[in-house]
Amino acid sequence: MRPIRPGDRGPAVTEIRTVLTGLDLLPPSTGDEFDGATERAVRAFQQSRGLSIDGRVGAETWRALDAARWRLGARTLYHAVPEPLTGEDVRSLQERLLEMGYDVGHADAIYGIRTSRAVAQFQREVGLKPDGSCGPHTMGALRRLGRKVVGGRPQWLRESDAIRQSGPTLVGRTVVIDPGHGGTDPGVVVPDGPLRWTEADLVHDLASRLEGRLAAAGVRVQLTRGPAPQTCLPDADRAQLANSLGADVFISLHTDEHANPEADGVATYHYGTDNGVTSTTGERLAGLVQREIVARTGLRDCRTHAKAWDLLRLTRMPAVRVEVGYLTSPRDRGRLVDPRFRDRVVEAIVAAVQRMYFPVERDVPTGSIDVSELRAVVAAGAVVD
Ligand SMILES: [Zn+2]
């Protein structure tokens, strides 16, 4: 085709001007003339795309302009063979994925195999079918989740993919369990008739039970403190301990308190800040722990929450803090002092840790994992699958 050049008029020029206006290279105006402003815009466009800069629209520049008209979300993107899809929407998608920590190479506006793989990774991450194509559902998830990780720690997303790829087995994982308080700090204390329940004692009991269950499933378990330590370890030191052990998962156990005895229920916390930065894996683990506990114990669902506490911020693995009921609530306390109830809490946490390692597409309904089976599988020497 003959290049469209300065001085030309007609519908093709109008189209070129429309695309350039859409790219913010040309002020909005009507007209079908290839004027000086159009030429400057074409040159700027050519420069931005690494094309030879001649201010004319030949075949190559025309193809690039044609690709540039696509706005992200206007069409479904997929890995087409042998002629890959190209366009500004592909570039926007790639930039978005890069921002979120996915490996798309560089944003070259070509929907190649690397982009397709990155999209599939993202889809697995958010629980969509990982087909590597970007349609309305994937776009929706990108819009919803994008903000969470921009400016955050993109390795979180890679980290969670590494977790999935490491397979579903619990054997050989390291879990650090952190019974809160201890030593000079008993945590919440509730005198109850002749008895005196302390948070430190209750959560240490929970931690020991959890240790037993996880160890039976083949997990290496480490507690951050014994039943009666001399001093109370600061949260930053507890996080440091988990880091130095190379823990795969960190679970801190607490009970809550409130002046109003009516306040009750379970809440789980993961790392996150007010401006929406969040640990994706931590958030997922928190969601699983919370849902399993609610389903298996009937404690009131006080939801999951993002916090920037030392314990959650300084740990380098998925970390959660669970507030298992209010010791100040007669209802919750009555349940917590029952060892059978504490066993149910522990089973819920074991089920959550197991589900964390299931691929999303093979995840199971809340409350459905029989944790005693994990032990049988380990005993049989098989890999949990
Ligand atoms: Zn506490």
CSV table of C-alpha atoms and ligand atoms in Angstrom, one decimal:
chain,number,residue,atom,x,y,z
A,1,MET,CA,0.0,0.0,0.0
A,2,ARG,CA,1.1,3.6,-0.6
A,3,PRO,CA,2.0,5.3,2.7
A,4,ILE,CA,-0.5,7.8,3.9
A,5,ARG,CA,1.4,11.0,4.2
A,6,PRO,CA,1.1,14.7,5.2
A,7,GLY,CA,-1.3,16.5,3.0
A,8,ASP,CA,-3.5,13.4,2.4
A,9,ARG,CA,-7.2,13.6,3.2
A,10,GLY,CA,-10.0,11.0,3.6
A,11,PRO,CA,-11.5,8.4,5.8
A,12,ALA,CA,-8.2,6.6,6.4
A,13,VAL,CA,-6.7,9.8,7.8
A,14,THR,CA,-9.8,10.3,10.0
A,15,GLU,CA,-9.2,6.8,11.3
A,16,ILE,CA,-5.5,7.4,12.0
A,17,ARG,CA,-6.3,10.6,13.8
A,18,THR,CA,-9.0,8.8,16.0
A,19,VAL,CA,-6.5,6.2,17.1
A,20,LEU,CA,-3.8,8.8,17.8
A,21,THR,CA,-6.4,10.8,19.8
A,22,GLY,CA,-7.2,7.7,21.8
A,23,LEU,CA,-3.6,7.3,22.6
A,24,ASP,CA,-3.4,10.9,23.9
A,25,LEU,CA,-1.0,11.9,21.1
A,26,LEU,CA,-3.4,14.2,19.4
A,27,PRO,CA,-6.0,16.6,20.8
A,28,PRO,CA,-9.5,15.6,20.1
A,29,SER,CA,-10.8,17.3,17.0
A,30,THR,CA,-12.7,16.5,13.8
A,31,GLY,CA,-11.1,16.5,10.4
A,32,ASP,CA,-9.8,14.3,7.7
A,33,GLU,CA,-6.6,16.1,6.9
A,34,PHE,CA,-3.1,14.7,7.6
A,35,ASP,CA,-1.9,18.0,9.0
A,36,GLY,CA,1.3,19.0,10.9
A,37,ALA,CA,-0.2,18.0,14.3
A,38,THR,CA,-1.0,14.6,12.8
A,39,GLU,CA,2.4,14.2,11.5
A,40,ARG,CA,4.0,15.0,14.8
A,41,ALA,CA,1.7,12.6,16.5
A,42,VAL,CA,2.6,9.9,14.0
A,43,ARG,CA,6.3,10.5,14.7
A,44,ALA,CA,5.7,10.3,18.4
A,45,PHE,CA,3.8,7.1,18.0
A,46,GLN,CA,6.5,5.6,15.8
A,47,GLN,CA,9.1,6.5,18.3
A,48,SER,CA,7.2,4.9,21.2
A,49,ARG,CA,6.8,1.7,19.2
A,50,GLY,CA,10.4,1.5,18.0
A,51,LEU,CA,9.4,1.9,14.4
A,52,SER,CA,11.4,3.9,11.8
A,53,ILE,CA,10.3,7.5,12.3
A,54,ASP,CA,9.2,9.0,9.0
A,55,GLY,CA,5.9,10.7,10.0
A,56,ARG,CA,4.1,8.6,7.4
A,57,VAL,CA,1.7,5.7,7.8
A,58,GLY,CA,3.0,2.8,5.8
A,59,ALA,CA,2.1,-0.9,6.3
A,60,GLU,CA,4.1,-1.4,9.4
A,61,THR,CA,2.9,1.8,11.2
A,62,TRP,CA,-0.7,1.0,10.1
A,63,ARG,CA,-0.5,-2.4,11.7
A,64,ALA,CA,0.9,-0.9,14.9
A,65,LEU,CA,-1.9,1.7,14.9
A,66,ASP,CA,-4.5,-0.9,14.3
A,67,ALA,CA,-3.2,-2.9,17.3
A,68,ALA,CA,-3.1,0.2,19.4
A,69,ARG,CA,-6.8,0.8,19.1
A,70,TRP,CA,-7.7,-2.1,21.4
A,71,ARG,CA,-8.5,-1.1,24.9
A,72,LEU,CA,-7.9,-3.7,27.6
A,73,GLY,CA,-11.2,-5.6,28.2
A,74,ALA,CA,-12.6,-4.8,24.7
A,75,ARG,CA,-11.9,-8.3,23.4
A,76,THR,CA,-10.9,-11.7,24.8
A,77,LEU,CA,-7.1,-12.2,24.6
A,78,TYR,CA,-5.5,-15.6,24.1
A,79,HIS,CA,-2.4,-17.2,22.7
A,80,ALA,CA,-3.1,-17.5,19.0
A,81,VAL,CA,-0.9,-19.7,16.9
A,82,PRO,CA,0.9,-19.1,14.6
A,83,GLU,CA,-0.2,-15.4,14.4
A,84,PRO,CA,-0.2,-14.0,17.9
A,85,LEU,CA,-2.6,-11.3,19.0
A,86,THR,CA,-1.0,-7.9,19.4
A,87,GLY,CA,-2.3,-4.7,20.6
A,88,GLU,CA,-2.3,-2.0,23.2
A,89,ASP,CA,-4.7,-4.1,25.3
A,90,VAL,CA,-2.0,-6.8,25.4
A,91,ARG,CA,0.6,-4.3,26.4
A,92,SER,CA,-1.7,-3.0,29.2
A,93,LEU,CA,-2.3,-6.5,30.4
A,94,GLN,CA,1.4,-7.3,30.4
A,95,GLU,CA,2.2,-4.1,32.3
A,96,ARG,CA,-0.5,-5.0,34.8
A,97,LEU,CA,0.9,-8.5,35.2
A,98,LEU,CA,4.5,-7.2,35.6
A,99,GLU,CA,3.3,-4.8,38.2
A,100,MET,CA,1.8,-7.7,40.1
A,101,GLY,CA,5.0,-9.7,39.9
A,102,TYR,CA,4.3,-12.1,37.1
A,103,ASP,CA,7.0,-13.0,34.7
A,104,VAL,CA,5.9,-11.9,31.2
A,105,GLY,CA,9.3,-10.9,30.1
A,106,HIS,CA,8.8,-7.3,28.9
A,107,ALA,CA,5.6,-5.6,27.8
A,108,ASP,CA,6.0,-6.1,24.0
A,109,ALA,CA,2.2,-6.0,23.2
A,110,ILE,CA,2.4,-9.6,21.8
A,111,TYR,CA,0.3,-12.2,23.4
A,112,GLY,CA,2.9,-15.0,23.3
A,113,ILE,CA,3.4,-18.2,25.3
A,114,ARG,CA,5.1,-16.3,28.2
A,115,THR,CA,2.1,-14.0,28.6
A,116,SER,CA,-0.3,-16.9,28.3
A,117,ARG,CA,1.6,-18.7,31.1
A,118,ALA,CA,1.6,-15.6,33.3
A,119,VAL,CA,-2.1,-15.3,32.8
A,120,ALA,CA,-2.6,-19.0,33.7
A,121,GLN,CA,-0.5,-18.5,36.9
A,122,PHE,CA,-2.7,-15.5,37.8
A,123,GLN,CA,-5.8,-17.5,37.2
A,124,ARG,CA,-4.7,-20.3,39.4
A,125,GLU,CA,-3.9,-17.8,42.0
A,126,VAL,CA,-7.4,-16.4,42.1
A,127,GLY,CA,-9.2,-19.7,41.6
A,128,LEU,CA,-10.1,-19.4,38.0
A,129,LYS,CA,-9.7,-22.1,35.3
A,130,PRO,CA,-6.0,-21.6,34.3
A,131,ASP,CA,-6.5,-21.6,30.5
A,132,GLY,CA,-4.1,-18.7,29.9
A,133,SER,CA,-6.7,-16.6,28.0
A,134,CYS,CA,-7.9,-13.3,29.2
A,135,GLY,CA,-11.7,-13.0,29.0
A,136,PRO,CA,-14.3,-11.1,31.1
A,137,HIS,CA,-13.8,-13.2,34.3
A,138,THR,CA,-10.0,-12.8,34.3
A,139,MET,CA,-10.4,-9.1,33.5
A,140,GLY,CA,-12.8,-8.8,36.5
A,141,ALA,CA,-10.3,-10.5,38.8
A,142,LEU,CA,-7.5,-8.3,37.5
A,143,ARG,CA,-9.5,-5.2,38.2
A,144,ARG,CA,-10.5,-6.5,41.7
A,145,LEU,CA,-7.1,-7.6,42.8
A,146,GLY,CA,-4.8,-5.4,40.8
A,147,ARG,CA,-4.9,-2.6,43.4
A,148,LYS,CA,-3.9,-4.9,46.2
A,149,VAL,CA,-0.5,-5.6,45.0
A,150,VAL,CA,0.5,-2.4,43.2
A,151,GLY,CA,3.4,-0.9,45.1
A,152,GLY,CA,3.4,-4.0,47.3
A,153,ARG,CA,5.7,-7.0,47.4
A,154,PRO,CA,5.2,-8.8,44.1
A,155,GLN,CA,7.1,-11.8,45.3
A,156,TRP,CA,4.0,-12.7,47.3
A,157,LEU,CA,2.3,-13.8,44.2
A,158,ARG,CA,5.2,-15.8,43.0
A,159,GLU,CA,5.6,-17.2,46.4
A,160,SER,CA,2.0,-18.5,46.4
A,161,ASP,CA,2.5,-20.1,43.0
A,162,ALA,CA,5.7,-21.8,44.4
A,163,ILE,CA,3.5,-23.2,47.2
A,164,ARG,CA,1.1,-24.7,44.7
A,165,GLN,CA,3.8,-26.1,42.5
A,166,SER,CA,5.5,-27.7,45.5
A,167,GLY,CA,2.6,-30.2,45.6
A,168,PRO,CA,-0.1,-31.1,48.1
A,169,THR,CA,1.9,-33.1,50.6
A,170,LEU,CA,2.5,-31.9,54.1
A,171,VAL,CA,5.3,-34.3,54.7
A,172,GLY,CA,8.5,-32.4,55.3
A,173,ARG,CA,7.0,-28.9,55.6
A,174,THR,CA,8.0,-26.8,58.5
A,175,VAL,CA,5.3,-25.1,60.5
A,176,VAL,CA,6.0,-22.7,63.3
A,177,ILE,CA,3.3,-22.4,65.9
A,178,ASP,CA,3.3,-19.3,68.1
A,179,PRO,CA,1.4,-19.5,71.4
A,180,GLY,CA,0.9,-15.8,72.2
A,181,HIS,CA,2.2,-14.2,75.4
A,182,GLY,CA,3.8,-16.4,78.1
A,183,GLY,CA,6.3,-15.7,80.9
A,184,THR,CA,5.6,-12.4,82.6
A,185,ASP,CA,2.7,-11.7,80.2
A,186,PRO,CA,-0.3,-14.0,80.8
A,187,GLY,CA,-2.4,-12.3,78.1
A,188,VAL,CA,-6.1,-12.2,78.9
A,189,VAL,CA,-6.8,-13.4,82.5
A,190,VAL,CA,-10.4,-14.3,83.6
A,191,PRO,CA,-11.0,-15.3,87.2
A,192,ASP,CA,-13.8,-17.9,86.9
A,193,GLY,CA,-14.9,-19.0,90.3
A,194,PRO,CA,-12.0,-20.8,91.9
A,195,LEU,CA,-10.3,-21.2,88.5
A,196,ARG,CA,-8.2,-18.7,86.7
A,197,TRP,CA,-8.0,-19.1,83.0
A,198,THR,CA,-5.2,-17.3,81.2
A,199,GLU,CA,-4.8,-16.8,77.5
A,200,ALA,CA,-1.2,-17.9,77.7
A,201,ASP,CA,-2.0,-21.3,79.2
A,202,LEU,CA,-5.0,-21.9,76.8
A,203,VAL,CA,-3.1,-21.0,73.7
A,204,HIS,CA,-0.1,-23.1,74.7
A,205,ASP,CA,-2.4,-26.1,75.1
A,206,LEU,CA,-3.9,-25.4,71.7
A,207,ALA,CA,-0.4,-25.1,70.3
A,208,SER,CA,0.7,-28.5,71.8
A,209,ARG,CA,-2.3,-30.2,70.4
A,210,LEU,CA,-1.7,-28.6,67.0
A,211,GLU,CA,1.9,-29.7,67.2
A,212,GLY,CA,0.8,-33.3,67.7
A,213,ARG,CA,-1.7,-33.3,64.9
A,214,LEU,CA,0.7,-31.7,62.4
A,215,ALA,CA,3.6,-33.9,63.4
A,216,ALA,CA,1.4,-37.0,62.8
A,217,ALA,CA,0.8,-35.7,59.3
A,218,GLY,CA,4.5,-35.6,58.7
A,219,VAL,CA,5.1,-31.9,59.4
A,220,ARG,CA,8.2,-30.6,61.2
A,221,VAL,CA,6.8,-28.4,63.9
A,222,GLN,CA,8.4,-25.8,66.1
A,223,LEU,CA,6.8,-23.9,68.9
A,224,THR,CA,8.0,-20.3,69.7
A,225,ARG,CA,7.9,-21.0,73.5
A,226,GLY,CA,7.4,-23.6,76.1
A,227,PRO,CA,4.5,-23.8,78.6
A,228,ALA,CA,6.2,-21.6,81.2
A,229,PRO,CA,9.0,-19.4,79.8
A,230,GLN,CA,11.0,-17.1,82.0
A,231,THR,CA,10.2,-14.0,79.9
A,232,CYS,CA,7.8,-13.0,77.2
A,233,LEU,CA,9.4,-13.1,73.7
A,234,PRO,CA,8.6,-9.9,71.7
A,235,ASP,CA,6.7,-10.5,68.4
A,236,ALA,CA,9.6,-9.3,66.3
A,237,ASP,CA,11.8,-12.1,67.9
A,238,ARG,CA,9.1,-14.7,67.2
A,239,ALA,CA,9.0,-13.6,63.6
A,240,GLN,CA,12.8,-13.8,63.5
A,241,LEU,CA,12.7,-17.3,64.9
A,242,ALA,CA,10.3,-18.5,62.2
A,243,ASN,CA,12.5,-16.9,59.5
A,244,SER,CA,15.6,-18.5,60.8
A,245,LEU,CA,13.9,-21.9,60.8
A,246,GLY,CA,12.9,-21.4,57.1
A,247,ALA,CA,9.3,-22.1,58.1
A,248,ASP,CA,6.7,-22.7,55.4
A,249,VAL,CA,3.8,-21.5,57.5
A,250,PHE,CA,3.5,-19.4,60.7
A,251,ILE,CA,0.5,-19.7,62.9
A,252,SER,CA,0.1,-17.5,66.0
A,253,LEU,CA,-2.6,-18.4,68.5
A,254,HIS,CA,-4.4,-16.0,70.8
A,255,THR,CA,-7.7,-15.5,72.5
A,256,ASP,CA,-9.4,-12.1,72.5
A,257,GLU,CA,-11.0,-10.0,75.2
A,258,HIS,CA,-13.6,-7.3,75.5
A,259,ALA,CA,-15.2,-5.2,78.3
A,260,ASN,CA,-18.6,-6.4,77.0
A,261,PRO,CA,-19.1,-10.1,77.8
A,262,GLU,CA,-21.4,-10.3,74.9
A,263,ALA,CA,-18.5,-10.0,72.4
A,264,ASP,CA,-17.5,-13.4,71.1
A,265,GLY,CA,-16.3,-15.2,68.0
A,266,VAL,CA,-13.1,-16.0,66.1
A,267,ALA,CA,-11.1,-13.7,63.9
A,268,THR,CA,-8.0,-14.3,61.8
A,269,TYR,CA,-5.4,-11.7,60.8
A,270,HIS,CA,-2.9,-11.6,57.9
A,271,TYR,CA,-0.4,-9.0,56.7
A,272,GLY,CA,-1.8,-6.0,54.9
A,273,THR,CA,-1.9,-2.2,55.1
A,274,ASP,CA,-4.7,0.3,54.9
A,275,ASN,CA,-3.9,1.2,51.3
A,276,GLY,CA,-4.7,-2.2,50.1
A,277,VAL,CA,-1.3,-3.9,50.0
A,278,THR,CA,-1.7,-7.4,51.2
A,279,SER,CA,0.1,-10.7,51.5
A,280,THR,CA,-1.8,-12.9,49.0
A,281,THR,CA,-0.7,-16.2,50.5
A,282,GLY,CA,-1.3,-14.9,54.1
A,283,GLU,CA,-4.7,-13.7,53.1
A,284,ARG,CA,-5.5,-17.1,51.6
A,285,LEU,CA,-4.3,-19.0,54.6
A,286,ALA,CA,-6.3,-16.6,56.9
A,287,GLY,CA,-9.4,-17.3,54.9
A,288,LEU,CA,-9.0,-21.0,55.1
A,289,VAL,CA,-8.3,-21.0,58.8
A,290,GLN,CA,-11.2,-18.7,59.5
A,291,ARG,CA,-13.7,-20.7,57.4
A,292,GLU,CA,-12.6,-24.1,58.8
A,293,ILE,CA,-12.8,-23.0,62.4
A,294,VAL,CA,-16.2,-21.4,61.9
A,295,ALA,CA,-17.5,-24.5,60.1
A,296,ARG,CA,-16.1,-27.0,62.7
A,297,THR,CA,-16.7,-25.2,65.9
A,298,GLY,CA,-19.6,-22.9,65.4
A,299,LEU,CA,-17.7,-19.9,66.8
A,300,ARG,CA,-19.1,-16.6,65.6
A,301,ASP,CA,-17.5,-15.5,62.4
A,302,CYS,CA,-15.6,-12.2,63.1
A,303,ARG,CA,-13.9,-12.5,59.6
A,304,THR,CA,-10.4,-12.0,58.5
A,305,HIS,CA,-8.5,-8.7,58.6
A,306,ALA,CA,-5.3,-7.2,57.3
A,307,LYS,CA,-2.9,-5.8,59.9
A,308,ALA,CA,0.7,-4.5,59.7
A,309,TRP,CA,1.7,-6.0,63.0
A,310,ASP,CA,5.4,-6.9,63.5
A,311,LEU,CA,4.5,-10.6,63.7
A,312,LEU,CA,2.8,-10.5,60.3
A,313,ARG,CA,5.1,-7.9,58.7
A,314,LEU,CA,8.5,-9.4,59.6
A,315,THR,CA,7.7,-13.1,58.9
A,316,ARG,CA,8.8,-14.1,55.4
A,317,MET,CA,6.3,-17.0,55.0
A,318,PRO,CA,2.5,-17.0,54.9
A,319,ALA,CA,1.6,-16.0,58.5
A,320,VAL,CA,-1.6,-15.6,60.4
A,321,ARG,CA,-2.7,-14.7,63.9
A,322,VAL,CA,-5.9,-16.4,65.0
A,323,GLU,CA,-7.9,-15.0,67.9
A,324,VAL,CA,-9.8,-18.1,68.8
A,325,GLY,CA,-12.8,-16.8,70.7
A,326,TYR,CA,-13.1,-14.2,73.5
A,327,LEU,CA,-12.0,-15.4,76.9
A,328,THR,CA,-14.2,-12.6,78.4
A,329,SER,CA,-17.3,-14.2,76.8
A,330,PRO,CA,-18.8,-16.8,79.1
A,331,ARG,CA,-20.1,-18.6,76.0
A,332,ASP,CA,-16.7,-18.8,74.2
A,333,ARG,CA,-14.8,-19.5,77.5
A,334,GLY,CA,-17.1,-22.4,78.3
A,335,ARG,CA,-16.2,-23.9,75.0
A,336,LEU,CA,-12.5,-23.1,75.1
A,337,VAL,CA,-12.0,-24.8,78.5
A,338,ASP,CA,-13.4,-28.0,77.0
A,339,PRO,CA,-10.5,-30.1,75.6
A,340,ARG,CA,-12.7,-31.7,73.0
A,341,PHE,CA,-13.6,-28.2,71.7
A,342,ARG,CA,-9.9,-27.3,71.5
A,343,ASP,CA,-9.3,-30.5,69.5
A,344,ARG,CA,-11.9,-29.3,67.0
A,345,VAL,CA,-10.1,-26.0,66.7
A,346,VAL,CA,-6.9,-27.8,66.1
A,347,GLU,CA,-8.4,-30.1,63.4
A,348,ALA,CA,-9.8,-27.0,61.7
A,349,ILE,CA,-6.3,-25.4,61.5
A,350,VAL,CA,-4.7,-28.7,60.2
A,351,ALA,CA,-7.4,-28.9,57.5
A,352,ALA,CA,-6.7,-25.2,56.6
A,353,VAL,CA,-2.9,-25.8,56.3
A,354,GLN,CA,-3.6,-28.9,54.1
A,355,ARG,CA,-5.9,-26.9,51.8
A,356,MET,CA,-3.3,-24.2,51.4
A,357,TYR,CA,-1.3,-26.8,49.5
A,358,PHE,CA,-4.1,-28.0,47.3
A,359,PRO,CA,-4.3,-26.5,43.8
A,360,VAL,CA,-7.3,-24.2,43.7
A,361,GLU,CA,-9.1,-26.4,41.2
A,362,ARG,CA,-8.7,-29.4,43.5
A,363,ASP,CA,-9.6,-27.6,46.7
A,364,VAL,CA,-12.3,-29.3,48.8
A,365,PRO,CA,-15.3,-27.9,50.6
A,366,THR,CA,-14.8,-26.4,54.0
A,367,GLY,CA,-15.2,-28.9,56.8
A,368,SER,CA,-14.7,-31.9,54.5
A,369,ILE,CA,-11.1,-32.9,55.3
A,370,ASP,CA,-10.9,-35.8,57.8
A,371,VAL,CA,-7.6,-34.9,59.4
A,372,SER,CA,-7.3,-38.4,60.9
A,373,GLU,CA,-6.9,-39.6,57.3
A,374,LEU,CA,-3.8,-37.5,56.9
A,375,ARG,CA,-2.1,-39.6,59.6
A,376,ALA,CA,-3.2,-42.9,58.0
A,377,VAL,CA,-1.7,-41.8,54.7
A,378,VAL,CA,1.6,-40.8,56.3
A,379,ALA,CA,1.6,-44.2,58.2
A,380,ALA,CA,1.1,-46.0,54.9
A,381,GLY,CA,4.1,-44.1,53.5
A,382,ALA,CA,2.1,-42.6,50.7
A,383,VAL,CA,2.1,-39.1,49.5
A,384,VAL,CA,-1.1,-37.2,50.3
A,385,ASP,CA,-2.7,-36.7,47.0
B,1,ZN,ZN,-3.3,-12.3,72.9
